[in-house]
Amino acid sequence: MREAFQDQLDGIFLDLGAMCAQVEVAVREATSALMTGDSRTAEAVISADAGIDAMRERIEESAFSLLSLQQPVAGDLRVIVSALRMVGELERMGDLSVHVAKVARMRVPYVAVPEEVRPTLQAMASTAEDMVRRVKAVIGSRDVEAAAALNRDDDEMDRLRRISFAQLLSDDWTYGVEPAVDVALLGRYYERIADHAVSIANRVVYVVTGEVPVKS
């Protein structure tokens, strides 16, 4: 009985890892659409979000079933509650990827990001995608040290966000209001993806140690 219960718990974390892999693809493809002005790729990201939503429902059903049938306590309860929080974070990361794709689609046949700020946005996108990839590994391994390391990447994202704001507010900005709004929103979307990745990593630390990490 106990072994079957543990298998079900492990299955939830396997599903979380699979959902994170879907989010990783969404972030990567949304960025591709953004930087190339490819409407087909943007549409594919938007359509694929239904799969991420379906995965959330599946994981939630599994978690609620364990809560109602097994009435877990202590560490097991911590795992299930944390999984429910993590699945919500992953769904929001998928939604943010859709927001990026929608900005890309809205500006077709043009590229939404002006040439001058493209390196900064690309760096933010690359950082976000790397953090999603690494948090996927953290979910699978429950590696506390790897989870803690994600906070350092979040610092890098914050630095890039400040650079992006400086570019928008510069007297040299000549692209007008509409691109400025796009860049401000895109920066926020990537920043939030990174924030959610850190939050998931912190929940993994909580599952393993019972302690909530405090960012230095």
PDB file of C-alpha atoms in Angstrom:
ATOM      1  CA  MET A   1       0.000   0.000   0.000  1.00  0.00           C
ATOM      2  CA  ARG A   2       2.747   2.404   1.000  1.00  0.00           C
ATOM      3  CA  GLU A   3       4.787   1.516  -2.076  1.00  0.00           C
ATOM      4  CA  ALA A   4       1.837   2.212  -4.374  1.00  0.00           C
ATOM      5  CA  PHE A   5       1.262   5.561  -2.678  1.00  0.00           C
ATOM      6  CA  GLN A   6       4.914   6.507  -3.161  1.00  0.00           C
ATOM      7  CA  ASP A   7       4.701   5.531  -6.820  1.00  0.00           C
ATOM      8  CA  GLN A   8       1.747   7.886  -7.215  1.00  0.00           C
ATOM      9  CA  LEU A   9       3.671  10.715  -5.570  1.00  0.00           C
ATOM     10  CA  ASP A  10       6.622  10.071  -7.856  1.00  0.00           C
ATOM     11  CA  GLY A  11       4.244  10.016 -10.811  1.00  0.00           C
ATOM     12  CA  ILE A  12       3.046  13.516  -9.977  1.00  0.00           C
ATOM     13  CA  PHE A  13       6.620  14.794 -10.074  1.00  0.00           C
ATOM     14  CA  LEU A  14       7.240  13.012 -13.369  1.00  0.00           C
ATOM     15  CA  ASP A  15       4.190  14.778 -14.780  1.00  0.00           C
ATOM     16  CA  LEU A  16       5.451  18.104 -13.429  1.00  0.00           C
ATOM     17  CA  GLY A  17       8.726  17.521 -15.259  1.00  0.00           C
ATOM     18  CA  ALA A  18       6.854  16.708 -18.470  1.00  0.00           C
ATOM     19  CA  MET A  19       4.750  19.853 -18.107  1.00  0.00           C
ATOM     20  CA  CYS A  20       7.900  21.904 -17.552  1.00  0.00           C
ATOM     21  CA  ALA A  21       9.323  20.452 -20.780  1.00  0.00           C
ATOM     22  CA  GLN A  22       6.225  21.726 -22.609  1.00  0.00           C
ATOM     23  CA  VAL A  23       6.733  25.160 -21.066  1.00  0.00           C
ATOM     24  CA  GLU A  24      10.369  25.134 -22.158  1.00  0.00           C
ATOM     25  CA  VAL A  25       9.276  24.562 -25.757  1.00  0.00           C
ATOM     26  CA  ALA A  26       6.694  27.340 -25.457  1.00  0.00           C
ATOM     27  CA  VAL A  27       9.270  29.849 -24.211  1.00  0.00           C
ATOM     28  CA  ARG A  28      11.752  28.905 -26.937  1.00  0.00           C
ATOM     29  CA  GLU A  29       9.220  28.982 -29.770  1.00  0.00           C
ATOM     30  CA  ALA A  30       7.572  32.196 -28.581  1.00  0.00           C
ATOM     31  CA  THR A  31      10.971  33.870 -28.603  1.00  0.00           C
ATOM     32  CA  SER A  32      11.659  32.528 -32.084  1.00  0.00           C
ATOM     33  CA  ALA A  33       8.378  33.994 -33.308  1.00  0.00           C
ATOM     34  CA  LEU A  34       9.176  37.285 -31.607  1.00  0.00           C
ATOM     35  CA  MET A  35      12.641  37.666 -33.103  1.00  0.00           C
ATOM     36  CA  THR A  36      11.674  36.591 -36.629  1.00  0.00           C
ATOM     37  CA  GLY A  37       8.117  37.870 -36.983  1.00  0.00           C
ATOM     38  CA  ASP A  38       6.968  34.342 -37.842  1.00  0.00           C
ATOM     39  CA  SER A  39       3.194  34.219 -37.490  1.00  0.00           C
ATOM     40  CA  ARG A  40       2.966  30.426 -37.899  1.00  0.00           C
ATOM     41  CA  THR A  41       5.303  29.824 -34.990  1.00  0.00           C
ATOM     42  CA  ALA A  42       3.387  32.348 -32.895  1.00  0.00           C
ATOM     43  CA  GLU A  43       0.102  30.593 -33.689  1.00  0.00           C
ATOM     44  CA  ALA A  44       1.622  27.223 -32.811  1.00  0.00           C
ATOM     45  CA  VAL A  45       2.637  28.498 -29.364  1.00  0.00           C
ATOM     46  CA  ILE A  46      -0.821  29.906 -28.746  1.00  0.00           C
ATOM     47  CA  SER A  47      -2.516  26.661 -29.828  1.00  0.00           C
ATOM     48  CA  ALA A  48      -0.152  24.452 -27.809  1.00  0.00           C
ATOM     49  CA  ASP A  49      -1.141  26.205 -24.589  1.00  0.00           C
ATOM     50  CA  ALA A  50      -4.243  24.005 -24.465  1.00  0.00           C
ATOM     51  CA  GLY A  51      -1.925  21.037 -23.919  1.00  0.00           C
ATOM     52  CA  ILE A  52      -0.250  22.753 -20.990  1.00  0.00           C
ATOM     53  CA  ASP A  53      -3.647  23.541 -19.485  1.00  0.00           C
ATOM     54  CA  ALA A  54      -4.715  19.907 -19.921  1.00  0.00           C
ATOM     55  CA  MET A  55      -1.557  18.746 -18.171  1.00  0.00           C
ATOM     56  CA  ARG A  56      -2.363  21.025 -15.249  1.00  0.00           C
ATOM     57  CA  GLU A  57      -5.807  19.478 -14.935  1.00  0.00           C
ATOM     58  CA  ARG A  58      -4.335  15.982 -15.009  1.00  0.00           C
ATOM     59  CA  ILE A  59      -1.795  16.740 -12.279  1.00  0.00           C
ATOM     60  CA  GLU A  60      -4.372  18.472 -10.106  1.00  0.00           C
ATOM     61  CA  GLU A  61      -6.741  15.522 -10.404  1.00  0.00           C
ATOM     62  CA  SER A  62      -3.960  13.147  -9.337  1.00  0.00           C
ATOM     63  CA  ALA A  63      -3.004  15.344  -6.380  1.00  0.00           C
ATOM     64  CA  PHE A  64      -6.575  15.840  -5.183  1.00  0.00           C
ATOM     65  CA  SER A  65      -7.212  12.113  -5.502  1.00  0.00           C
ATOM     66  CA  LEU A  66      -4.265  11.371  -3.219  1.00  0.00           C
ATOM     67  CA  LEU A  67      -5.448  14.000  -0.744  1.00  0.00           C
ATOM     68  CA  SER A  68      -8.951  12.577  -0.556  1.00  0.00           C
ATOM     69  CA  LEU A  69      -8.143   8.857  -0.651  1.00  0.00           C
ATOM     70  CA  GLN A  70      -4.891   8.653   1.299  1.00  0.00           C
ATOM     71  CA  GLN A  71      -5.235  11.574   3.740  1.00  0.00           C
ATOM     72  CA  PRO A  72      -1.459  12.138   3.821  1.00  0.00           C
ATOM     73  CA  VAL A  73       0.305  13.882   6.695  1.00  0.00           C
ATOM     74  CA  ALA A  74       3.691  15.483   7.380  1.00  0.00           C
ATOM     75  CA  GLY A  75       6.179  15.085   4.524  1.00  0.00           C
ATOM     76  CA  ASP A  76       3.746  13.455   2.111  1.00  0.00           C
ATOM     77  CA  LEU A  77       1.236  16.249   2.575  1.00  0.00           C
ATOM     78  CA  ARG A  78       4.034  18.759   1.969  1.00  0.00           C
ATOM     79  CA  VAL A  79       4.856  17.074  -1.345  1.00  0.00           C
ATOM     80  CA  ILE A  80       1.260  17.122  -2.595  1.00  0.00           C
ATOM     81  CA  VAL A  81       0.525  20.709  -1.564  1.00  0.00           C
ATOM     82  CA  SER A  82       3.809  21.857  -3.111  1.00  0.00           C
ATOM     83  CA  ALA A  83       2.980  20.029  -6.336  1.00  0.00           C
ATOM     84  CA  LEU A  84      -0.355  21.858  -6.530  1.00  0.00           C
ATOM     85  CA  ARG A  85       1.443  25.176  -6.143  1.00  0.00           C
ATOM     86  CA  MET A  86       4.087  24.245  -8.711  1.00  0.00           C
ATOM     87  CA  VAL A  87       1.569  23.218 -11.358  1.00  0.00           C
ATOM     88  CA  GLY A  88      -0.062  26.631 -11.077  1.00  0.00           C
ATOM     89  CA  GLU A  89       3.308  28.325 -11.545  1.00  0.00           C
ATOM     90  CA  LEU A  90       4.014  26.223 -14.640  1.00  0.00           C
ATOM     91  CA  GLU A  91       0.660  27.070 -16.172  1.00  0.00           C
ATOM     92  CA  ARG A  92       1.332  30.781 -15.674  1.00  0.00           C
ATOM     93  CA  MET A  93       4.725  30.394 -17.356  1.00  0.00           C
ATOM     94  CA  GLY A  94       2.937  28.868 -20.330  1.00  0.00           C
ATOM     95  CA  ASP A  95       0.476  31.770 -20.339  1.00  0.00           C
ATOM     96  CA  LEU A  96       3.357  34.262 -20.344  1.00  0.00           C
ATOM     97  CA  SER A  97       4.848  32.493 -23.361  1.00  0.00           C
ATOM     98  CA  VAL A  98       1.497  32.940 -25.091  1.00  0.00           C
ATOM     99  CA  HIS A  99       1.629  36.657 -24.281  1.00  0.00           C
ATOM    100  CA  VAL A 100       5.039  36.862 -25.971  1.00  0.00           C
ATOM    101  CA  ALA A 101       3.693  34.997 -29.001  1.00  0.00           C
ATOM    102  CA  LYS A 102       0.690  37.322 -29.214  1.00  0.00           C
ATOM    103  CA  VAL A 103       2.951  40.385 -29.291  1.00  0.00           C
ATOM    104  CA  ALA A 104       4.889  38.745 -32.122  1.00  0.00           C
ATOM    105  CA  ARG A 105       1.683  37.920 -34.013  1.00  0.00           C
ATOM    106  CA  MET A 106       0.248  41.393 -33.549  1.00  0.00           C
ATOM    107  CA  ARG A 107       3.242  43.042 -35.263  1.00  0.00           C
ATOM    108  CA  VAL A 108       3.493  40.674 -38.259  1.00  0.00           C
ATOM    109  CA  PRO A 109       4.793  41.271 -40.939  1.00  0.00           C
ATOM    110  CA  TYR A 110       7.197  43.379 -38.855  1.00  0.00           C
ATOM    111  CA  VAL A 111       9.401  42.302 -35.965  1.00  0.00           C
ATOM    112  CA  ALA A 112       8.084  43.732 -32.705  1.00  0.00           C
ATOM    113  CA  VAL A 113      11.483  44.351 -31.111  1.00  0.00           C
ATOM    114  CA  PRO A 114      13.537  47.265 -32.489  1.00  0.00           C
ATOM    115  CA  GLU A 115      17.049  46.356 -33.616  1.00  0.00           C
ATOM    116  CA  GLU A 116      18.711  48.462 -30.924  1.00  0.00           C
ATOM    117  CA  VAL A 117      17.119  46.617 -28.005  1.00  0.00           C
ATOM    118  CA  ARG A 118      17.037  43.158 -29.583  1.00  0.00           C
ATOM    119  CA  PRO A 119      20.270  41.972 -27.903  1.00  0.00           C
ATOM    120  CA  THR A 120      18.880  42.830 -24.459  1.00  0.00           C
ATOM    121  CA  LEU A 121      15.535  41.119 -25.097  1.00  0.00           C
ATOM    122  CA  GLN A 122      17.309  38.108 -26.590  1.00  0.00           C
ATOM    123  CA  ALA A 123      19.491  37.871 -23.471  1.00  0.00           C
ATOM    124  CA  MET A 124      16.385  38.023 -21.273  1.00  0.00           C
ATOM    125  CA  ALA A 125      14.702  35.341 -23.372  1.00  0.00           C
ATOM    126  CA  SER A 126      17.783  33.105 -23.257  1.00  0.00           C
ATOM    127  CA  THR A 127      18.043  33.521 -19.485  1.00  0.00           C
ATOM    128  CA  ALA A 128      14.364  32.669 -19.047  1.00  0.00           C
ATOM    129  CA  GLU A 129      14.612  29.595 -21.266  1.00  0.00           C
ATOM    130  CA  ASP A 130      17.736  28.391 -19.451  1.00  0.00           C
ATOM    131  CA  MET A 131      16.003  28.813 -16.097  1.00  0.00           C
ATOM    132  CA  VAL A 132      13.021  26.778 -17.284  1.00  0.00           C
ATOM    133  CA  ARG A 133      15.349  24.050 -18.538  1.00  0.00           C
ATOM    134  CA  ARG A 134      17.223  23.969 -15.238  1.00  0.00           C
ATOM    135  CA  VAL A 135      14.102  23.980 -13.082  1.00  0.00           C
ATOM    136  CA  LYS A 136      12.889  21.005 -15.122  1.00  0.00           C
ATOM    137  CA  ALA A 137      16.064  19.193 -14.043  1.00  0.00           C
ATOM    138  CA  VAL A 138      15.518  20.305 -10.436  1.00  0.00           C
ATOM    139  CA  ILE A 139      12.001  18.856 -10.452  1.00  0.00           C
ATOM    140  CA  GLY A 140      13.408  15.536 -11.636  1.00  0.00           C
ATOM    141  CA  SER A 141      16.419  15.376  -9.327  1.00  0.00           C
ATOM    142  CA  ARG A 142      15.149  17.370  -6.320  1.00  0.00           C
ATOM    143  CA  ASP A 143      18.692  18.759  -6.142  1.00  0.00           C
ATOM    144  CA  VAL A 144      18.654  21.440  -3.443  1.00  0.00           C
ATOM    145  CA  GLU A 145      21.932  23.045  -4.517  1.00  0.00           C
ATOM    146  CA  ALA A 146      20.831  23.281  -8.144  1.00  0.00           C
ATOM    147  CA  ALA A 147      17.567  24.824  -6.998  1.00  0.00           C
ATOM    148  CA  ALA A 148      19.387  27.450  -4.933  1.00  0.00           C
ATOM    149  CA  ALA A 149      21.599  28.333  -7.901  1.00  0.00           C
ATOM    150  CA  LEU A 150      18.554  29.551  -9.842  1.00  0.00           C
ATOM    151  CA  ASN A 151      18.405  32.599  -7.582  1.00  0.00           C
ATOM    152  CA  ARG A 152      21.661  33.799  -9.141  1.00  0.00           C
ATOM    153  CA  ASP A 153      20.145  33.628 -12.613  1.00  0.00           C
ATOM    154  CA  ASP A 154      17.212  35.647 -11.337  1.00  0.00           C
ATOM    155  CA  ASP A 155      19.691  38.365 -10.354  1.00  0.00           C
ATOM    156  CA  GLU A 156      20.947  38.359 -13.948  1.00  0.00           C
ATOM    157  CA  MET A 157      17.383  38.725 -15.214  1.00  0.00           C
ATOM    158  CA  ASP A 158      16.854  41.690 -12.889  1.00  0.00           C
ATOM    159  CA  ARG A 159      20.040  43.276 -14.269  1.00  0.00           C
ATOM    160  CA  LEU A 160      18.857  42.849 -17.845  1.00  0.00           C
ATOM    161  CA  ARG A 161      15.485  44.314 -16.938  1.00  0.00           C
ATOM    162  CA  ARG A 162      17.190  47.441 -15.628  1.00  0.00           C
ATOM    163  CA  ILE A 163      19.148  47.741 -18.874  1.00  0.00           C
ATOM    164  CA  SER A 164      15.927  47.416 -20.845  1.00  0.00           C
ATOM    165  CA  PHE A 165      14.301  50.220 -18.855  1.00  0.00           C
ATOM    166  CA  ALA A 166      17.344  52.420 -19.355  1.00  0.00           C
ATOM    167  CA  GLN A 167      17.085  51.909 -23.105  1.00  0.00           C
ATOM    168  CA  LEU A 168      13.386  52.769 -23.109  1.00  0.00           C
ATOM    169  CA  LEU A 169      13.920  55.944 -21.088  1.00  0.00           C
ATOM    170  CA  SER A 170      16.962  57.099 -23.007  1.00  0.00           C
ATOM    171  CA  ASP A 171      16.820  60.360 -24.932  1.00  0.00           C
ATOM    172  CA  ASP A 172      18.101  58.331 -27.887  1.00  0.00           C
ATOM    173  CA  TRP A 173      14.868  56.310 -28.108  1.00  0.00           C
ATOM    174  CA  THR A 174      13.421  57.098 -31.533  1.00  0.00           C
ATOM    175  CA  TYR A 175      10.984  54.250 -32.109  1.00  0.00           C
ATOM    176  CA  GLY A 176       7.860  55.844 -30.656  1.00  0.00           C
ATOM    177  CA  VAL A 177       5.303  54.775 -28.093  1.00  0.00           C
ATOM    178  CA  GLU A 178       4.016  51.502 -29.542  1.00  0.00           C
ATOM    179  CA  PRO A 179       7.389  49.700 -29.661  1.00  0.00           C
ATOM    180  CA  ALA A 180       8.180  51.089 -26.213  1.00  0.00           C
ATOM    181  CA  VAL A 181       5.016  49.506 -24.816  1.00  0.00           C
ATOM    182  CA  ASP A 182       5.851  46.219 -26.539  1.00  0.00           C
ATOM    183  CA  VAL A 183       9.376  46.137 -25.128  1.00  0.00           C
ATOM    184  CA  ALA A 184       8.195  47.058 -21.631  1.00  0.00           C
ATOM    185  CA  LEU A 185       5.600  44.263 -21.680  1.00  0.00           C
ATOM    186  CA  LEU A 186       7.984  41.705 -23.141  1.00  0.00           C
ATOM    187  CA  GLY A 187      10.571  42.480 -20.499  1.00  0.00           C
ATOM    188  CA  ARG A 188       7.938  41.955 -17.837  1.00  0.00           C
ATOM    189  CA  TYR A 189       6.831  38.645 -19.350  1.00  0.00           C
ATOM    190  CA  TYR A 190      10.350  37.219 -19.368  1.00  0.00           C
ATOM    191  CA  GLU A 191      11.020  38.544 -15.886  1.00  0.00           C
ATOM    192  CA  ARG A 192       7.887  36.822 -14.585  1.00  0.00           C
ATOM    193  CA  ILE A 193       8.846  33.529 -16.246  1.00  0.00           C
ATOM    194  CA  ALA A 194      12.134  33.722 -14.349  1.00  0.00           C
ATOM    195  CA  ASP A 195      10.331  34.562 -11.103  1.00  0.00           C
ATOM    196  CA  HIS A 196       8.079  31.529 -11.470  1.00  0.00           C
ATOM    197  CA  ALA A 197      11.091  29.298 -12.156  1.00  0.00           C
ATOM    198  CA  VAL A 198      12.704  30.473  -8.920  1.00  0.00           C
ATOM    199  CA  SER A 199       9.449  29.950  -7.035  1.00  0.00           C
ATOM    200  CA  ILE A 200       9.208  26.361  -8.308  1.00  0.00           C
ATOM    201  CA  ALA A 201      12.834  25.704  -7.362  1.00  0.00           C
ATOM    202  CA  ASN A 202      12.154  27.060  -3.880  1.00  0.00           C
ATOM    203  CA  ARG A 203       9.165  24.742  -3.533  1.00  0.00           C
ATOM    204  CA  VAL A 204      11.396  21.796  -4.424  1.00  0.00           C
ATOM    205  CA  VAL A 205      13.762  22.866  -1.652  1.00  0.00           C
ATOM    206  CA  TYR A 206      10.773  22.983   0.694  1.00  0.00           C
ATOM    207  CA  VAL A 207       9.711  19.473  -0.343  1.00  0.00           C
ATOM    208  CA  VAL A 208      13.181  18.107   0.397  1.00  0.00           C
ATOM    209  CA  THR A 209      14.112  20.065   3.529  1.00  0.00           C
ATOM    210  CA  GLY A 210      10.858  21.361   4.981  1.00  0.00           C
ATOM    211  CA  GLU A 211      12.331  24.865   4.928  1.00  0.00           C
ATOM    212  CA  VAL A 212      11.420  27.791   2.671  1.00  0.00           C
ATOM    213  CA  PRO A 213      14.553  29.386   1.142  1.00  0.00           C
ATOM    214  CA  VAL A 214      15.123  33.086   1.727  1.00  0.00           C
ATOM    215  CA  LYS A 215      16.709  34.956  -1.175  1.00  0.00           C
ATOM    216  CA  SER A 216      19.901  36.718  -0.141  1.00  0.00           C
TER     217      SER A 216
END
